[in-house]
CSV table of C-alpha atoms and ligand atoms in Angstrom, one decimal:
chain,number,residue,atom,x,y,z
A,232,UNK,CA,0.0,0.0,0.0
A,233,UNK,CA,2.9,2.3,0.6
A,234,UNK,CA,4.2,2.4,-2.5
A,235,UNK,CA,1.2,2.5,-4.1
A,236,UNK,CA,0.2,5.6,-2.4
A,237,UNK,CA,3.4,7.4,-3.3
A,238,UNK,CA,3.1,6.2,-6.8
A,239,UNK,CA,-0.2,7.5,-7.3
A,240,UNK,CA,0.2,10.9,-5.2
A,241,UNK,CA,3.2,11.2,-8.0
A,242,UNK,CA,0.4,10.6,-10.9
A,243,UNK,CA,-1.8,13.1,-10.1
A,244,UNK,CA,0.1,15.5,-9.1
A,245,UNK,CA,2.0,15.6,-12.4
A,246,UNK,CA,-1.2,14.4,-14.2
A,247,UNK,CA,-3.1,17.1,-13.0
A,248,UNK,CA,-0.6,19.6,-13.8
A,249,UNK,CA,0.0,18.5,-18.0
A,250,UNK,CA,3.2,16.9,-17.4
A,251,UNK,CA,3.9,13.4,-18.4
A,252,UNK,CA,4.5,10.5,-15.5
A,253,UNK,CA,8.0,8.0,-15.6
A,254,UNK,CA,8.5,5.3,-13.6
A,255,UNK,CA,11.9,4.4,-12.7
A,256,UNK,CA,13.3,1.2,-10.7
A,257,UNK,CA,16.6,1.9,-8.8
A,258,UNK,CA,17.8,-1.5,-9.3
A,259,UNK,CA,21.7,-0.9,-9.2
A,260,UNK,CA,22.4,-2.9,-5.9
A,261,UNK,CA,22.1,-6.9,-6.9
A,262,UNK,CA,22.4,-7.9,-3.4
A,263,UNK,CA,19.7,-6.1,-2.4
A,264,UNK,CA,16.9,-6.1,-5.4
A,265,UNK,CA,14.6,-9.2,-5.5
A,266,UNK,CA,14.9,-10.7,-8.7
A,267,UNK,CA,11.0,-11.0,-8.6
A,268,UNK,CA,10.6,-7.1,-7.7
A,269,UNK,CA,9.9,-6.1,-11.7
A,270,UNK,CA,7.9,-7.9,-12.7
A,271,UNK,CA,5.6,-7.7,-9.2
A,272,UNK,CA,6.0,-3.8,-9.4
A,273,UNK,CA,5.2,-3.9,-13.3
A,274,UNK,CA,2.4,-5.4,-12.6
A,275,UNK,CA,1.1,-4.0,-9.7
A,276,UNK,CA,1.0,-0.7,-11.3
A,277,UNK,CA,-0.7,-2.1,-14.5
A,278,UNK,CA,-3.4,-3.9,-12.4
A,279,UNK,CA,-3.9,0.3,-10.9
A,280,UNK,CA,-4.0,1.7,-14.1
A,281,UNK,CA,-0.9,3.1,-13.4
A,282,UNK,CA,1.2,3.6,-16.5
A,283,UNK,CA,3.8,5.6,-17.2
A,284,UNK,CA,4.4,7.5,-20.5
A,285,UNK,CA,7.7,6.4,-21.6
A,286,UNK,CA,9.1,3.0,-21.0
A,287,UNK,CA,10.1,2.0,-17.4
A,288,UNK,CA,13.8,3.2,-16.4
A,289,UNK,CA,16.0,1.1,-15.4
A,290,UNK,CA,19.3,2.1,-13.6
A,291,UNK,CA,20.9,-1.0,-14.2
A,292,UNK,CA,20.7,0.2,-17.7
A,293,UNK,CA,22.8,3.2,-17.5
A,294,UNK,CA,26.3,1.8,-15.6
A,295,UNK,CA,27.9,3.5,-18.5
A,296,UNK,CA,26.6,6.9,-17.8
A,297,UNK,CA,27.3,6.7,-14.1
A,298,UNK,CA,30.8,5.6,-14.4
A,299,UNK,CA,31.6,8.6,-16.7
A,300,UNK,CA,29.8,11.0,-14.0
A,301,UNK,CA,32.2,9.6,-11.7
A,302,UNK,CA,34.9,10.1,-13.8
A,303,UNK,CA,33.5,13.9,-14.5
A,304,UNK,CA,34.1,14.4,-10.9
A,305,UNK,CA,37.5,12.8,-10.4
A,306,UNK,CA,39.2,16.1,-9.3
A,307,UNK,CA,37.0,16.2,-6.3
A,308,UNK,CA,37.1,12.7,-5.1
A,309,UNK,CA,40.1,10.3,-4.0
A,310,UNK,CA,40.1,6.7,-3.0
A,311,UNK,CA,39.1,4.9,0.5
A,312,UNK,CA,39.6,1.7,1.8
A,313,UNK,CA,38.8,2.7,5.3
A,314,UNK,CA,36.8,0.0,7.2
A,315,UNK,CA,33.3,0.8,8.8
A,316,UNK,CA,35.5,-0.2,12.3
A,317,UNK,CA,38.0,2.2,11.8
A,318,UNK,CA,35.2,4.9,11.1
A,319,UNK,CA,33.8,3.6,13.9
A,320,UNK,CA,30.3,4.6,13.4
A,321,UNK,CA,31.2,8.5,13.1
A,322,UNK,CA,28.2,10.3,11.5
A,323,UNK,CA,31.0,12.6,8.9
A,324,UNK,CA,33.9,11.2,7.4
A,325,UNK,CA,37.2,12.4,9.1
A,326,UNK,CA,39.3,12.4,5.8
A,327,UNK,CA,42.1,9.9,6.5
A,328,UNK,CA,42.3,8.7,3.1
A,329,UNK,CA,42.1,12.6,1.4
A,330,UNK,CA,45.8,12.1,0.2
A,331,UNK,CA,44.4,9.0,-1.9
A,332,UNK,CA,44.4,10.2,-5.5
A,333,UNK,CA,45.7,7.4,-7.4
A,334,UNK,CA,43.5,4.3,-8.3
A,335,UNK,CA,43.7,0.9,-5.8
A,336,UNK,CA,41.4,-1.6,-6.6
A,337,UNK,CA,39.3,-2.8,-2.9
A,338,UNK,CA,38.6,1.3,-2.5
A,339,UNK,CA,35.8,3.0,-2.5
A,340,UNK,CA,35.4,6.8,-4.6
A,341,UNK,CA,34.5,9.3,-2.1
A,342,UNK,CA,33.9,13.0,-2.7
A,343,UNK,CA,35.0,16.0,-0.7
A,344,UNK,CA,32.5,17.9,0.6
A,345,UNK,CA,32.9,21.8,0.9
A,346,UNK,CA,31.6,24.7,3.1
A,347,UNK,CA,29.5,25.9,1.0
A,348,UNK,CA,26.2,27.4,2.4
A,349,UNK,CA,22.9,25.9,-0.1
A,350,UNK,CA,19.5,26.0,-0.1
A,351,UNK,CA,16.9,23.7,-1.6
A,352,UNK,CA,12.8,24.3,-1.2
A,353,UNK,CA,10.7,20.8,-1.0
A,354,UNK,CA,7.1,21.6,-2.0
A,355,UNK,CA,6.0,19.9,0.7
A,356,UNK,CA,8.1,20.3,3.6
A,357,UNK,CA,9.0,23.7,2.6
A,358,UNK,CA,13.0,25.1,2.4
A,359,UNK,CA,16.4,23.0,3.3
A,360,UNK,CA,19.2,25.1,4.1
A,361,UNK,CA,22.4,23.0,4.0
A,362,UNK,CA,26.4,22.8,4.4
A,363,UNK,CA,28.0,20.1,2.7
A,364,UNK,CA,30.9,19.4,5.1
A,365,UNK,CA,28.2,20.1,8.1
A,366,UNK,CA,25.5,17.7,6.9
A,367,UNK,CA,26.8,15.1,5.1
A,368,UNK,CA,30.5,15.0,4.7
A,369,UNK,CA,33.0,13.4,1.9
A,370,UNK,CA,30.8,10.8,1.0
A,371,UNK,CA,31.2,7.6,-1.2
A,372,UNK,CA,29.9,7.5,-4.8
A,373,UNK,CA,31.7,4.6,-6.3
A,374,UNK,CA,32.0,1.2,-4.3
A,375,UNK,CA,35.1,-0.9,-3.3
A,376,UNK,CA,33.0,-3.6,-5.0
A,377,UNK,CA,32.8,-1.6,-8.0
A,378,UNK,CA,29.2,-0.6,-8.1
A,379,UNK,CA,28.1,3.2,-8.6
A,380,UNK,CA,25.6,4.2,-5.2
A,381,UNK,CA,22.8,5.1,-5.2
A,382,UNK,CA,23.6,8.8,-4.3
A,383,UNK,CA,25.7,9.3,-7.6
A,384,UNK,CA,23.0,7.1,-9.9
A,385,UNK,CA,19.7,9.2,-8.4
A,386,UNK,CA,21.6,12.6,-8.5
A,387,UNK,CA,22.7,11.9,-12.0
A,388,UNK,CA,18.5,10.8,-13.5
A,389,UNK,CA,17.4,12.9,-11.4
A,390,UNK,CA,19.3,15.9,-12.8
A,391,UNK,CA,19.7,14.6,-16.2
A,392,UNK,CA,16.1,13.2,-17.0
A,393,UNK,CA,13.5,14.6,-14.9
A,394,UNK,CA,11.9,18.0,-14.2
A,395,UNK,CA,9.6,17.0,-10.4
A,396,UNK,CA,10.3,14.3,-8.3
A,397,UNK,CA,8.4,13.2,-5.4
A,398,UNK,CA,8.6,10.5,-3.5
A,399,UNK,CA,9.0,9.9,0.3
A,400,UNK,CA,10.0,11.7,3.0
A,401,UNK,CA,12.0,8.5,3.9
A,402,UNK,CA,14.3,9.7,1.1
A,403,UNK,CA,14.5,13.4,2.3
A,404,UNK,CA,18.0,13.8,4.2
A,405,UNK,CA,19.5,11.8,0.7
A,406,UNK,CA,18.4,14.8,-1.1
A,407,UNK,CA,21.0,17.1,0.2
A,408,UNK,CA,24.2,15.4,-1.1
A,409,UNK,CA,22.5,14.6,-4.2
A,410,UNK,CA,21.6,17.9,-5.1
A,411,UNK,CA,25.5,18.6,-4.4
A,412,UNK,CA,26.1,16.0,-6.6
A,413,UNK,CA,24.3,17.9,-9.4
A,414,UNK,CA,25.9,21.0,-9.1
A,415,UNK,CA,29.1,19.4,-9.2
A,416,UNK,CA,28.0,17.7,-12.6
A,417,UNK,CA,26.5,20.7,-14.0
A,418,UNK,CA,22.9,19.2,-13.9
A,419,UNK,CA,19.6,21.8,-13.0
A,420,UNK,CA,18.0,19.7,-10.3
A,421,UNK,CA,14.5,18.9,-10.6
A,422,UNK,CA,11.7,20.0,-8.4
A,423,UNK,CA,11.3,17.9,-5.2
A,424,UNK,CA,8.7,17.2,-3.7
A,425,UNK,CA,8.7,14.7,-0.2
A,426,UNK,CA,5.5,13.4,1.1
A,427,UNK,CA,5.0,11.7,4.2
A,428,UNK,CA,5.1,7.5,3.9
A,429,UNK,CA,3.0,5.1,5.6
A,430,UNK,CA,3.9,3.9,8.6
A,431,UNK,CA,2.7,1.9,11.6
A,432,UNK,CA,2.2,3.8,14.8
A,433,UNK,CA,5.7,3.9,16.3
A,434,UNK,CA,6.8,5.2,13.0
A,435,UNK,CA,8.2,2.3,11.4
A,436,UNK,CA,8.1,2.6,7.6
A,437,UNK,CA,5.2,0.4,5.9
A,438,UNK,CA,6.9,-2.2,3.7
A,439,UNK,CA,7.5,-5.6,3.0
A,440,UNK,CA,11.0,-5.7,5.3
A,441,UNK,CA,8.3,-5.0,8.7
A,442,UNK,CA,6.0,-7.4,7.4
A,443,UNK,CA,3.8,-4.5,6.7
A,444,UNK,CA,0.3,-6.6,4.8
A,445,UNK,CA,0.6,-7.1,0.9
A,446,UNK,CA,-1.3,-5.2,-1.9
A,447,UNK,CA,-4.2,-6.7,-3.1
A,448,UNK,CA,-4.1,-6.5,-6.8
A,449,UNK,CA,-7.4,-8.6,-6.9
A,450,UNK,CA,-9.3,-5.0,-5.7
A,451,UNK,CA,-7.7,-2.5,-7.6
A,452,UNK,CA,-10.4,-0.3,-7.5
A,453,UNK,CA,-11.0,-0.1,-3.6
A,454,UNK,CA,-7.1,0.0,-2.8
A,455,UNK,CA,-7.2,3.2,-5.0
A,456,UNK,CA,-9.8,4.9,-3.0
A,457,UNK,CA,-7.9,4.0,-0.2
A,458,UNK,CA,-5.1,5.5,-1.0
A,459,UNK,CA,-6.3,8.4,-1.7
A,460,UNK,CA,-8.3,8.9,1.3
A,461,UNK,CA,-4.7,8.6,3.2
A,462,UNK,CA,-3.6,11.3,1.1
A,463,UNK,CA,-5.9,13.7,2.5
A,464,UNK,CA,-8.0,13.6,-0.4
A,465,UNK,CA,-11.9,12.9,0.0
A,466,UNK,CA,-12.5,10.5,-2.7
A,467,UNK,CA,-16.6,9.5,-3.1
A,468,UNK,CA,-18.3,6.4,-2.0
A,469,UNK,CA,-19.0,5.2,-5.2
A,470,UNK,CA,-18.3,1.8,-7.2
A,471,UNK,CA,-16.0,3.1,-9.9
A,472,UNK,CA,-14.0,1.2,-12.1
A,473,UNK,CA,-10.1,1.9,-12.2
A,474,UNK,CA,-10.2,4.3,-14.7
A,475,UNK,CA,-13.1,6.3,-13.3
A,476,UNK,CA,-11.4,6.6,-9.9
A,477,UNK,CA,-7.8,7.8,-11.7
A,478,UNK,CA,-10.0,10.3,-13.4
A,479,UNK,CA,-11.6,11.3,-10.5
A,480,UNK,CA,-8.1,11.4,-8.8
A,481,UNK,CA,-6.7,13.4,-11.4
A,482,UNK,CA,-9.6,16.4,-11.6
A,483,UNK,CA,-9.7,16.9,-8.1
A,484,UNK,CA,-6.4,16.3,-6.6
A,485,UNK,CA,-5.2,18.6,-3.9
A,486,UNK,CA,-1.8,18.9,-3.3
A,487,UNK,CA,-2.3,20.8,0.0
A,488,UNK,CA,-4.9,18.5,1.3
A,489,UNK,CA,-2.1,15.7,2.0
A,490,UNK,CA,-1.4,15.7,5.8
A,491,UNK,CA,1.6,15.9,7.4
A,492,UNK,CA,1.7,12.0,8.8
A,493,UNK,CA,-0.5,9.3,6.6
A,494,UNK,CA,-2.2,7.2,9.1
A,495,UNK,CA,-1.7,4.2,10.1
A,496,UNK,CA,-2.9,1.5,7.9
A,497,UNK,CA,-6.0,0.1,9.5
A,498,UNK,CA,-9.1,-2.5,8.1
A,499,UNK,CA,-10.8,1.3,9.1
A,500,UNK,CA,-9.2,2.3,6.0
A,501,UNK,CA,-11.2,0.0,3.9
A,502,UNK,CA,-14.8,1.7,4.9
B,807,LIG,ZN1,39.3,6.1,3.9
């Protein structure tokens, strides 16, 4: 239901305002993506009517890309090998490995942050006032295993092909060294735009890691209605079919109806 509810929030917003809607899978971590996830997510969104206008985009697809936005940023980064004991859990990076310049295999590609003062402004949660070396730190964007992450790949789609994002606030703090990320690479960043995720009542995000309940795809129609009652909207009681209730969703979406927590998923949900 989570997703679902950020995937369609994402629709109509975008819908409603002319623009055309992508969907794209950050599948660049093997070790973490089920190999099953595509094809349930592909379908998922096809059983809500959810399609997007433009082929689905993969990032596993554009390794080449990434690796020459790495490379576009080589005079800012050096090489790491540091071990997560030796960092010891520190929250910023304390630049032990800053005289690294020259390529050893087993090391990560870590950028230096500066002390810079920026500003970005989420539609949503309003404006973001940052310092790179304050925030975030020099932070990895190439892996010792080889493998671009997912900082570098979103900051470089995010930058190169899309004009809004939104997504969930679960993915707000990432949105600070990406946009760094972008300026670094001479990419105009997109608009963002974080709303809030579902989550049970301790605040645990809703998902398939908590054991949070599965989609039904079987009732399309009354998992839409749902989900747009969690957004704040006030969708009708009536027995629509799935394109009626996108329809509906699209003419009368408001933006500044969504609230600032989604409830907590509950049968209560389904009246
Ligand atoms: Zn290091």
């Amino acid at each position: 239901m989570g997703s679902l509810v950020t995937a369609l929030a994402s629709f109509c917003d975008i819908k409603q305002r002319g623009g055309d809607w992508f969907v794209r899978i950050d599948d660049i971590d093997p070790l973490r993506i089920d190999p099953n996830a595509l094809e349930h997510i592909t379908k998922s969104l096809a059983a809500h009517g959810l399609s997007g206008d433009g082929p689905m985009q993969l990032q596993s697809h554009r390794l080449t890309e990434y690796a020459a936005a790495r490379d576009q940023l080589a005079d800012l980064c050096y090489f790491c090998n540091c071990s997560r004991k030796q960092l010891q859990g520190g929250r910023l990076y304390p630049g032990y490995c800053r005289h690294k310049q020259t390529f050893a295999p087993d090391h990560a590609v870590r950028v230096t942050a500066d002390h810079k003062p920026r500003q970005f402004l989420d539609r949503h949660k309003g404006p973001y006032p940052f310092v790179a070396n304050e925030h975030f730190g020099d932070f990895i964007i190439w892996r010792r295993d080889d493998l671009v992450t997912y900082h570098l790949a979103t900051a470089y789609d995010d930058g190169h092909t899309h004009s809004h994002v939104l997504r969930g606030e679960d993915l707000f703090e990432m949105t600070a060294p990406q946009l760094f990320l972008m300026e670094k690479l001479g990419l105009n960043p997109p608009e963002y735009t974080h709303i809030p995720v579902l989550a049970f009542p301790d605040g645990t995000k809703l998902s398939k890691r908590t054991h949070a309940p599965a989609l039904n795809t079987a009732t399309p129609e009354a998992n839409l209605r749902n989900a747009l009652h969690l957004l704040g909207q006030q969708p009708p009681k009536a027995t629509f079919s799935v394109g009626q209730w996108l329809d509906w969703a699209i003419t009368y979406w408001r933006f500044d109806a969504i609230p600032q927590a989604l409830a907590p998923f509950s049968e209560a949900d389904y009246d």
